[in-house]
Short mmCIF file of N, CA and C in Angstrom, two decimals:
data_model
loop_
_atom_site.label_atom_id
_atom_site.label_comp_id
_atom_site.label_asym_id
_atom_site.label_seq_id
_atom_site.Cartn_x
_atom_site.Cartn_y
_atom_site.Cartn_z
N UNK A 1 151.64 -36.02 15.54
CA UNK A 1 152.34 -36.73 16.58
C UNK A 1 151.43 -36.94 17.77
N UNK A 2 150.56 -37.59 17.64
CA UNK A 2 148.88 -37.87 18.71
C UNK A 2 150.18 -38.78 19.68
N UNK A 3 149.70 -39.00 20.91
CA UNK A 3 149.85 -39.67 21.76
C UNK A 3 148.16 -40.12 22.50
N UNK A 4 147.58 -41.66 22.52
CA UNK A 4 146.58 -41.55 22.72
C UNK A 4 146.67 -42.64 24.13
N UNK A 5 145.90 -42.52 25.20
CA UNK A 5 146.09 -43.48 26.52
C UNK A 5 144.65 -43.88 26.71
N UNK A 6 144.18 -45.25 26.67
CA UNK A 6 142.88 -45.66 26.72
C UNK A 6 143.07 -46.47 27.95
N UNK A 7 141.95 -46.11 29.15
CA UNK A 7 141.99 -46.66 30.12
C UNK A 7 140.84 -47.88 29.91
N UNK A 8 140.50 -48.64 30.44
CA UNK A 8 139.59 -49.63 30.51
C UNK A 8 139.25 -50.39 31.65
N UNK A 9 138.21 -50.06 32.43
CA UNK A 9 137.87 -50.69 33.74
C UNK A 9 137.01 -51.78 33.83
N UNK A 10 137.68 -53.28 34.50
CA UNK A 10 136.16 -54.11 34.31
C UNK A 10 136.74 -55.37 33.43
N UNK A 11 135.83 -56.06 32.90
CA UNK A 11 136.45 -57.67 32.54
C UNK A 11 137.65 -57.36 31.33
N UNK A 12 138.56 -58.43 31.54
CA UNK A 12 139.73 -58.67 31.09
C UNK A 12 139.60 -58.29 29.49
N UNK A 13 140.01 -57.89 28.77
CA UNK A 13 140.15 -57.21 27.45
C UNK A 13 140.65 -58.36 26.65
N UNK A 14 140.36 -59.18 25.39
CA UNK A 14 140.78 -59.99 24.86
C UNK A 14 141.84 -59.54 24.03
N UNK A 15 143.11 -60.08 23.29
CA UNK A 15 143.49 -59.37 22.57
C UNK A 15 143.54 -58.67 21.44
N UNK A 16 142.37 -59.89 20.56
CA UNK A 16 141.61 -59.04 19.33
C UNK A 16 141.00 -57.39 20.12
N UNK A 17 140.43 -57.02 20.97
CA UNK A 17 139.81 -55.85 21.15
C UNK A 17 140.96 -54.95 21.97
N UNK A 18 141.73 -55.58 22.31
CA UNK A 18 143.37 -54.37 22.42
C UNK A 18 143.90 -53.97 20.92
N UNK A 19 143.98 -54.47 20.26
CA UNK A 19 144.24 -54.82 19.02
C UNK A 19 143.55 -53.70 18.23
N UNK A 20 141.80 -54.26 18.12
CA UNK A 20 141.12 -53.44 17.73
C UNK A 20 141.03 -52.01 18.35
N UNK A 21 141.04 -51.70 19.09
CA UNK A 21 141.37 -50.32 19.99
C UNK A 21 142.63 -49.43 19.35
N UNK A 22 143.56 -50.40 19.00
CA UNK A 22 144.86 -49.58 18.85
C UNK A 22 144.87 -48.97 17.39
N UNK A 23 144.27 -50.02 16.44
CA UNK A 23 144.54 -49.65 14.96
C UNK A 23 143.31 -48.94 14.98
N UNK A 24 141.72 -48.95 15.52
CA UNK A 24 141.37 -48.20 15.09
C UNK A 24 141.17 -46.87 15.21
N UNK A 25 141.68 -46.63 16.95
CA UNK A 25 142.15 -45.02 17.24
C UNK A 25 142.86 -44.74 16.39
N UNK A 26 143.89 -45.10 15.86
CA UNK A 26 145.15 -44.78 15.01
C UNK A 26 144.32 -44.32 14.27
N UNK A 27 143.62 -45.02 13.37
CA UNK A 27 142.58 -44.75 12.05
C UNK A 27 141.78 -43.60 12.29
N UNK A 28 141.23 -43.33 13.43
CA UNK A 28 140.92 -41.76 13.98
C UNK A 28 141.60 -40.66 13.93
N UNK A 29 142.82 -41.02 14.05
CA UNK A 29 143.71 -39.70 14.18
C UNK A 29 144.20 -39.33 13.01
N UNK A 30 144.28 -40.28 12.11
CA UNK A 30 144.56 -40.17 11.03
C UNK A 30 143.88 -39.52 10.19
N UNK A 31 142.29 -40.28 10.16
CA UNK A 31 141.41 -39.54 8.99
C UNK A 31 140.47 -38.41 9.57
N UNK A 32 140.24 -38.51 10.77
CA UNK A 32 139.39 -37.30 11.33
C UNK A 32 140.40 -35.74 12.14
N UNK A 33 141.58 -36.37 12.43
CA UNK A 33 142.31 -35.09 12.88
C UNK A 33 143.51 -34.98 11.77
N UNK A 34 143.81 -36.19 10.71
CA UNK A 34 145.12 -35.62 9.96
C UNK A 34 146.10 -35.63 10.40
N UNK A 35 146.44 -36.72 11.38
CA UNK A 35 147.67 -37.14 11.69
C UNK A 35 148.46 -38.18 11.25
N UNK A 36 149.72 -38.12 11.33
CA UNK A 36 150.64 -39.35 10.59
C UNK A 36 150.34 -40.76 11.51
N UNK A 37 149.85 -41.68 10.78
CA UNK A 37 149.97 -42.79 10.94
C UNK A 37 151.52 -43.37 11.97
N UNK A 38 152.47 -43.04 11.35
CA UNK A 38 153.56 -43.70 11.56
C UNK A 38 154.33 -43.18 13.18
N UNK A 39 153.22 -41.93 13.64
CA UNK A 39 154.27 -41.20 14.84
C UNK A 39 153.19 -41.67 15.85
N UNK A 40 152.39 -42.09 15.67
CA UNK A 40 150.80 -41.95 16.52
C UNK A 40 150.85 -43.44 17.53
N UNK A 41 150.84 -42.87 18.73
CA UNK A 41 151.16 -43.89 19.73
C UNK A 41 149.87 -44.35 20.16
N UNK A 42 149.49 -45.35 20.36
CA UNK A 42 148.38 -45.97 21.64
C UNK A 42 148.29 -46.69 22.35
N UNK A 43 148.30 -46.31 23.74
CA UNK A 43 148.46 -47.60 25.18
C UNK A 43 147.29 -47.45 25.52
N UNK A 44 147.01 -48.71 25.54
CA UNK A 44 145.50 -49.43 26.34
C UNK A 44 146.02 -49.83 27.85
N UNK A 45 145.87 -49.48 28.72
CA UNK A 45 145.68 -49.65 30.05
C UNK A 45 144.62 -50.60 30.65
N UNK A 46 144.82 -51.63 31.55
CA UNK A 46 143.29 -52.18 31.99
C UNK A 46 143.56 -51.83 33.59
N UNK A 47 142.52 -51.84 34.28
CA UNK A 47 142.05 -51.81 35.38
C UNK A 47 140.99 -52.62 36.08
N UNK A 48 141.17 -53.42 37.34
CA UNK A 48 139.78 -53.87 37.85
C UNK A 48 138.71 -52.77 37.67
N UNK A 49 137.47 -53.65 37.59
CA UNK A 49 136.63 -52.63 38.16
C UNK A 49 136.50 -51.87 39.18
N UNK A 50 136.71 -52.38 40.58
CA UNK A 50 136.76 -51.60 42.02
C UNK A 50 137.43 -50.39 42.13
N UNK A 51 138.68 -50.14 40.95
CA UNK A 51 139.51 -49.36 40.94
C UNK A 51 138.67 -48.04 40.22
N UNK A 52 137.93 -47.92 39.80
CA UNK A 52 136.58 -47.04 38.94
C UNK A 52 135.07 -46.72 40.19
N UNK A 53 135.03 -45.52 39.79
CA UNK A 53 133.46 -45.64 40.74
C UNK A 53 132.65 -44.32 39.74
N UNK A 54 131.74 -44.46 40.09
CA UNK A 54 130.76 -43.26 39.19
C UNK A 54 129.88 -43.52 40.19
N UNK A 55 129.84 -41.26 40.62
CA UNK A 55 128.72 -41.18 41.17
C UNK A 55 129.15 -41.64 42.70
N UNK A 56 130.22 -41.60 43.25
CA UNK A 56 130.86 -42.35 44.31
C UNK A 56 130.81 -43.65 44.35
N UNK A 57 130.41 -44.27 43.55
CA UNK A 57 130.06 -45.65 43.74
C UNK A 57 130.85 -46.46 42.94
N UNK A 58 131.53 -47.96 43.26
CA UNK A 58 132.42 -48.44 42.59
C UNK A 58 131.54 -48.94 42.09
N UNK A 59 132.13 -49.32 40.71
CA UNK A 59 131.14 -50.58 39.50
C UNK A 59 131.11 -51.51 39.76
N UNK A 60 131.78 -52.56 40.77
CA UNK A 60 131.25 -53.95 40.81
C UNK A 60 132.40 -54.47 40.18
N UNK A 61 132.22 -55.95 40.20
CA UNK A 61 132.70 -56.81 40.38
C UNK A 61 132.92 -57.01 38.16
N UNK A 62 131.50 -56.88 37.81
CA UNK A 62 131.27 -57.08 36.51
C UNK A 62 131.17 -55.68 35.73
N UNK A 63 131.40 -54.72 36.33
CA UNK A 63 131.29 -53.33 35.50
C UNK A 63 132.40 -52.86 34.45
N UNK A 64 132.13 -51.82 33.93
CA UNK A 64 133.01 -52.11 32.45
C UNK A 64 132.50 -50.27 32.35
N UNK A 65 133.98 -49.66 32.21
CA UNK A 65 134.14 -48.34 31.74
C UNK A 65 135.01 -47.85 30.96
N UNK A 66 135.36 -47.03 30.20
CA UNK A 66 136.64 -46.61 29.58
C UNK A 66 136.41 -44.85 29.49
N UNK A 67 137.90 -44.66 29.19
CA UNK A 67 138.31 -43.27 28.92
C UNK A 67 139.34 -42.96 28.07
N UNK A 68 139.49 -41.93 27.43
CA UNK A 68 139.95 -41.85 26.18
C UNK A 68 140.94 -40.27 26.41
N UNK A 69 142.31 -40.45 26.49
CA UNK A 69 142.92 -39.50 26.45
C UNK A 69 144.15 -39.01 25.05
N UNK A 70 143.87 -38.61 24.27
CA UNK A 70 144.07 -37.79 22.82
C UNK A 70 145.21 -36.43 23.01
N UNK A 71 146.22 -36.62 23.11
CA UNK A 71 147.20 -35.41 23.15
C UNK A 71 147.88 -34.79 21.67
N UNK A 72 147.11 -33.69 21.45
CA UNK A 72 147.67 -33.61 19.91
C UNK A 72 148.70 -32.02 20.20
N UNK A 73 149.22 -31.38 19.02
CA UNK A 73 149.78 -30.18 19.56
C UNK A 73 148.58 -29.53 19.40
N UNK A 74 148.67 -27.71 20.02
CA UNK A 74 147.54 -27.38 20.27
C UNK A 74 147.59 -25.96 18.42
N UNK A 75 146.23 -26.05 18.06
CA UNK A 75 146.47 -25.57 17.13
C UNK A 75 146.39 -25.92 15.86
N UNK A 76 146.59 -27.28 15.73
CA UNK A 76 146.47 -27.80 14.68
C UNK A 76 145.08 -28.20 13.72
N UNK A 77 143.96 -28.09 14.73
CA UNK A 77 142.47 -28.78 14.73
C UNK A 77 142.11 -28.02 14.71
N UNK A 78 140.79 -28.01 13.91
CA UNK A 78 139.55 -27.10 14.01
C UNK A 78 138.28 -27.65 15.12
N UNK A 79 137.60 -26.88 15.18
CA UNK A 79 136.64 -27.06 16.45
C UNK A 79 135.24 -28.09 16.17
N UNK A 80 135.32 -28.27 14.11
CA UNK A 80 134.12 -29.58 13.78
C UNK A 80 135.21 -30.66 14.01
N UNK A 81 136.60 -30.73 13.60
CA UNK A 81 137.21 -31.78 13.36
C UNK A 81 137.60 -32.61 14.99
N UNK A 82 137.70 -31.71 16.00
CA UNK A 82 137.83 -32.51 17.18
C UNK A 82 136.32 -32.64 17.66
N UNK A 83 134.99 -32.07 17.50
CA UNK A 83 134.14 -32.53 17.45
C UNK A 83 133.70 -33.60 17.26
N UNK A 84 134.37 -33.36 15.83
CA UNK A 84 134.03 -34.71 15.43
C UNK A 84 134.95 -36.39 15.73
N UNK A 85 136.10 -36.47 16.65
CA UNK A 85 136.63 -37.47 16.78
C UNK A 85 136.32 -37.73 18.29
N UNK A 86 135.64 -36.87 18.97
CA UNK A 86 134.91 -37.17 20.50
C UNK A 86 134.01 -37.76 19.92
N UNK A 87 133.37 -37.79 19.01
CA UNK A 87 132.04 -38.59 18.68
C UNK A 87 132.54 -39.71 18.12
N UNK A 88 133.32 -39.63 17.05
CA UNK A 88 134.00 -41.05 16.66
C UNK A 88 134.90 -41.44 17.54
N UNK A 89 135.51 -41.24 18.34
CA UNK A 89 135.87 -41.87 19.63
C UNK A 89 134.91 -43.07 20.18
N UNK A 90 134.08 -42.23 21.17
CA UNK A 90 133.11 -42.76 21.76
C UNK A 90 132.59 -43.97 20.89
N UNK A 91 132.13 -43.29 19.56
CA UNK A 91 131.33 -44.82 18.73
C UNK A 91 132.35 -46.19 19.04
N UNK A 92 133.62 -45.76 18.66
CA UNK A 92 134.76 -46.40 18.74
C UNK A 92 134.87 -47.57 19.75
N UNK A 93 135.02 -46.89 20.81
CA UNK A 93 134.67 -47.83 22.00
C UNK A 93 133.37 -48.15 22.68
N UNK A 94 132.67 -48.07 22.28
CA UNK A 94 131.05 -48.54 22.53
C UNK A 94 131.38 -50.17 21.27
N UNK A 95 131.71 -49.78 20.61
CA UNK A 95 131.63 -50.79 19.35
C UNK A 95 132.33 -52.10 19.83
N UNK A 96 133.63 -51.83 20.49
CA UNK A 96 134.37 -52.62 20.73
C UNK A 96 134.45 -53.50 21.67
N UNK A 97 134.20 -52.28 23.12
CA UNK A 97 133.62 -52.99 24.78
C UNK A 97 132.66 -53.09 24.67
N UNK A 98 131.70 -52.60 24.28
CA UNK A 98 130.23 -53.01 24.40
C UNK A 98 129.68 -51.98 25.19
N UNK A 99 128.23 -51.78 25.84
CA UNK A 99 127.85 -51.01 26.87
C UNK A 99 128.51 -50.58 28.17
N UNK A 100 128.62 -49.61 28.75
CA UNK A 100 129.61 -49.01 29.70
C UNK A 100 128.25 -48.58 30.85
N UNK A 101 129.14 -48.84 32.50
CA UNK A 101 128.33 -48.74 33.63
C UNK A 101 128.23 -47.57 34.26
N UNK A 102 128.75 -46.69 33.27
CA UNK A 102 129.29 -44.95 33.39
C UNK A 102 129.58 -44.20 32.37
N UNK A 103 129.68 -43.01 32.35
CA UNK A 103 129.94 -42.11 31.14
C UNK A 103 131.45 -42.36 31.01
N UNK A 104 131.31 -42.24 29.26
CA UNK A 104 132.40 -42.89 29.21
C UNK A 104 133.19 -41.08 28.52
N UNK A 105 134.17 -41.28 28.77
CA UNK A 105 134.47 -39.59 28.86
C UNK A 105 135.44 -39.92 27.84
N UNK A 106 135.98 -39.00 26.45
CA UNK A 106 136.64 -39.32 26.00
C UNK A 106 137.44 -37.37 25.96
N UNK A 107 139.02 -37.30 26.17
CA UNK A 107 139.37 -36.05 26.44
C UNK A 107 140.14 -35.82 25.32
N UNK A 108 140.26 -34.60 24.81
CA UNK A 108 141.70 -33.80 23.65
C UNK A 108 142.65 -33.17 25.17
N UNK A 109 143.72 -33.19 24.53
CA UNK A 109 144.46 -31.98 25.45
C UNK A 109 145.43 -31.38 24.40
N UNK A 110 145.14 -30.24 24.07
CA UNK A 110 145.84 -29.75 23.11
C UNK A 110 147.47 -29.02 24.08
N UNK A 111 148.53 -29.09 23.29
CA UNK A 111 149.68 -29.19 24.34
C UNK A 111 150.22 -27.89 23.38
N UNK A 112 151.05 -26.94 23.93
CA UNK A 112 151.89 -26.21 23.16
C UNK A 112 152.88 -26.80 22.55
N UNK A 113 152.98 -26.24 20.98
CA UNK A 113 154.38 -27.17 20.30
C UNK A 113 155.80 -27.39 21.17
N UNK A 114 156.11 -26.30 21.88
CA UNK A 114 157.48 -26.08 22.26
C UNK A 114 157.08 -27.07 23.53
N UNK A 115 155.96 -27.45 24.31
CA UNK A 115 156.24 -28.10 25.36
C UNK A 115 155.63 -30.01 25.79
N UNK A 116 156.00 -30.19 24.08
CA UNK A 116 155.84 -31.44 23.99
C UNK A 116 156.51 -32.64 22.77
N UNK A 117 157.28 -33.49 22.55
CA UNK A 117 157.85 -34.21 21.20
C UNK A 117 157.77 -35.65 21.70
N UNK A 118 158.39 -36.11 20.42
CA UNK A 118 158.94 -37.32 20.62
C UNK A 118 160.24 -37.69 20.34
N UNK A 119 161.21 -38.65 20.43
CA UNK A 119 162.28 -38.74 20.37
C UNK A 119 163.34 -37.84 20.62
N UNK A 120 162.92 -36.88 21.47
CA UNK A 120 163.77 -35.82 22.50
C UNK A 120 163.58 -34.71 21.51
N UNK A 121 162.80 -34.41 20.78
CA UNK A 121 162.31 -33.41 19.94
C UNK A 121 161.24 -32.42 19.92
N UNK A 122 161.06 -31.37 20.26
CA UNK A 122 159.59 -31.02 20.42
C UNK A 122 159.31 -30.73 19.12
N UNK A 123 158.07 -30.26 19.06
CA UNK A 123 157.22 -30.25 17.94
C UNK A 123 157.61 -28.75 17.32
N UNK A 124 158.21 -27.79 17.93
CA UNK A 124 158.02 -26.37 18.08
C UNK A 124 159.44 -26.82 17.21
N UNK A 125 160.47 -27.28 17.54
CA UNK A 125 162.22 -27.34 16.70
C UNK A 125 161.45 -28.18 15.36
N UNK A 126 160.68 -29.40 15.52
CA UNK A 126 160.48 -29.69 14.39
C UNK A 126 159.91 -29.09 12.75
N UNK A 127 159.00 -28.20 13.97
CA UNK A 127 158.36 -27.88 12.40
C UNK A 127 159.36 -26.07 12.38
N UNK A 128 160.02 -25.44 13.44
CA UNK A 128 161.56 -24.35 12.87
C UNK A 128 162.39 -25.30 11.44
N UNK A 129 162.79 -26.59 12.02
CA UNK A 129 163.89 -27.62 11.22
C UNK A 129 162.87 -27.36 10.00
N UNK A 130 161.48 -27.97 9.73
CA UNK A 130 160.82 -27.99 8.08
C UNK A 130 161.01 -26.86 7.83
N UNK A 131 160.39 -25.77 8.53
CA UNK A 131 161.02 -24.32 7.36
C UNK A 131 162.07 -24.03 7.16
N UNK A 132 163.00 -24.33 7.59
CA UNK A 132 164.71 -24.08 7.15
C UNK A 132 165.01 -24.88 6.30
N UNK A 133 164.58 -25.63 5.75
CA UNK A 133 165.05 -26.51 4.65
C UNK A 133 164.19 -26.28 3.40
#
């Protein structure tokens, strides 16, 4: 049950590369952390550039950054497998935006089962509900 929030600072995002962003994080969470396809959310966010600075300094007029926020429950991952989707992350969006005017930071936040769901459910009743049945 990933919840993923991709920020993007800098020229206007076409919709093929919102697009591309969404299915292929999905495709991340799926094959590198083992998550269901079908629960796995992703909002792309855009932002001017001015609204971004690295280093105190805003990017300009033409600058171009992103960030990558990944909420899975905590526990579920091993320490190569989220390794390894900060790296396929990053490739991810390098591939897509192109070169970035700043580090492009991509984050996990692993959440306790009981203090996170979807559809008014946490994760902690869901997986009590699978073992009772």
């Amino acid at each position: 049950m990933p919840f993923i929030r991709i920020a993007v600072a800098g020229r206007s995002l076409a919709a093929e590369q919102i697009a591309a962003l969404q299915e292929q994080t999905t495709g991340l969470m799926v094959d590198v952390l083992g998550k269901r396809r079908e629960v796995t959310v992703v909002a792309v966010d855009t932002f001017e550039a001015r609204f971004w600075s690295s280093g105190g300094l805003p990017l300009g007029g033409d600058g171009r950054c992103a960030q990558m926020e990944a909420f899975i429950t905590a526990g579920t991952n091993t320490l190569p497998e989220k390794q390894s989707f900060l790296a396929a992350a990053h490739r991810t969006l390098s591939a897509i935006l192109g070169a970035a005017d700043a580090p492009v930071y991509v984050v996990i936040h692993e959440l306790p089962a009981s203090d996170w769901g979807f559809d008014g459910v946490s994760q902690a009743a869901r997986r009590e509900a699978a073992l009772a049945t």
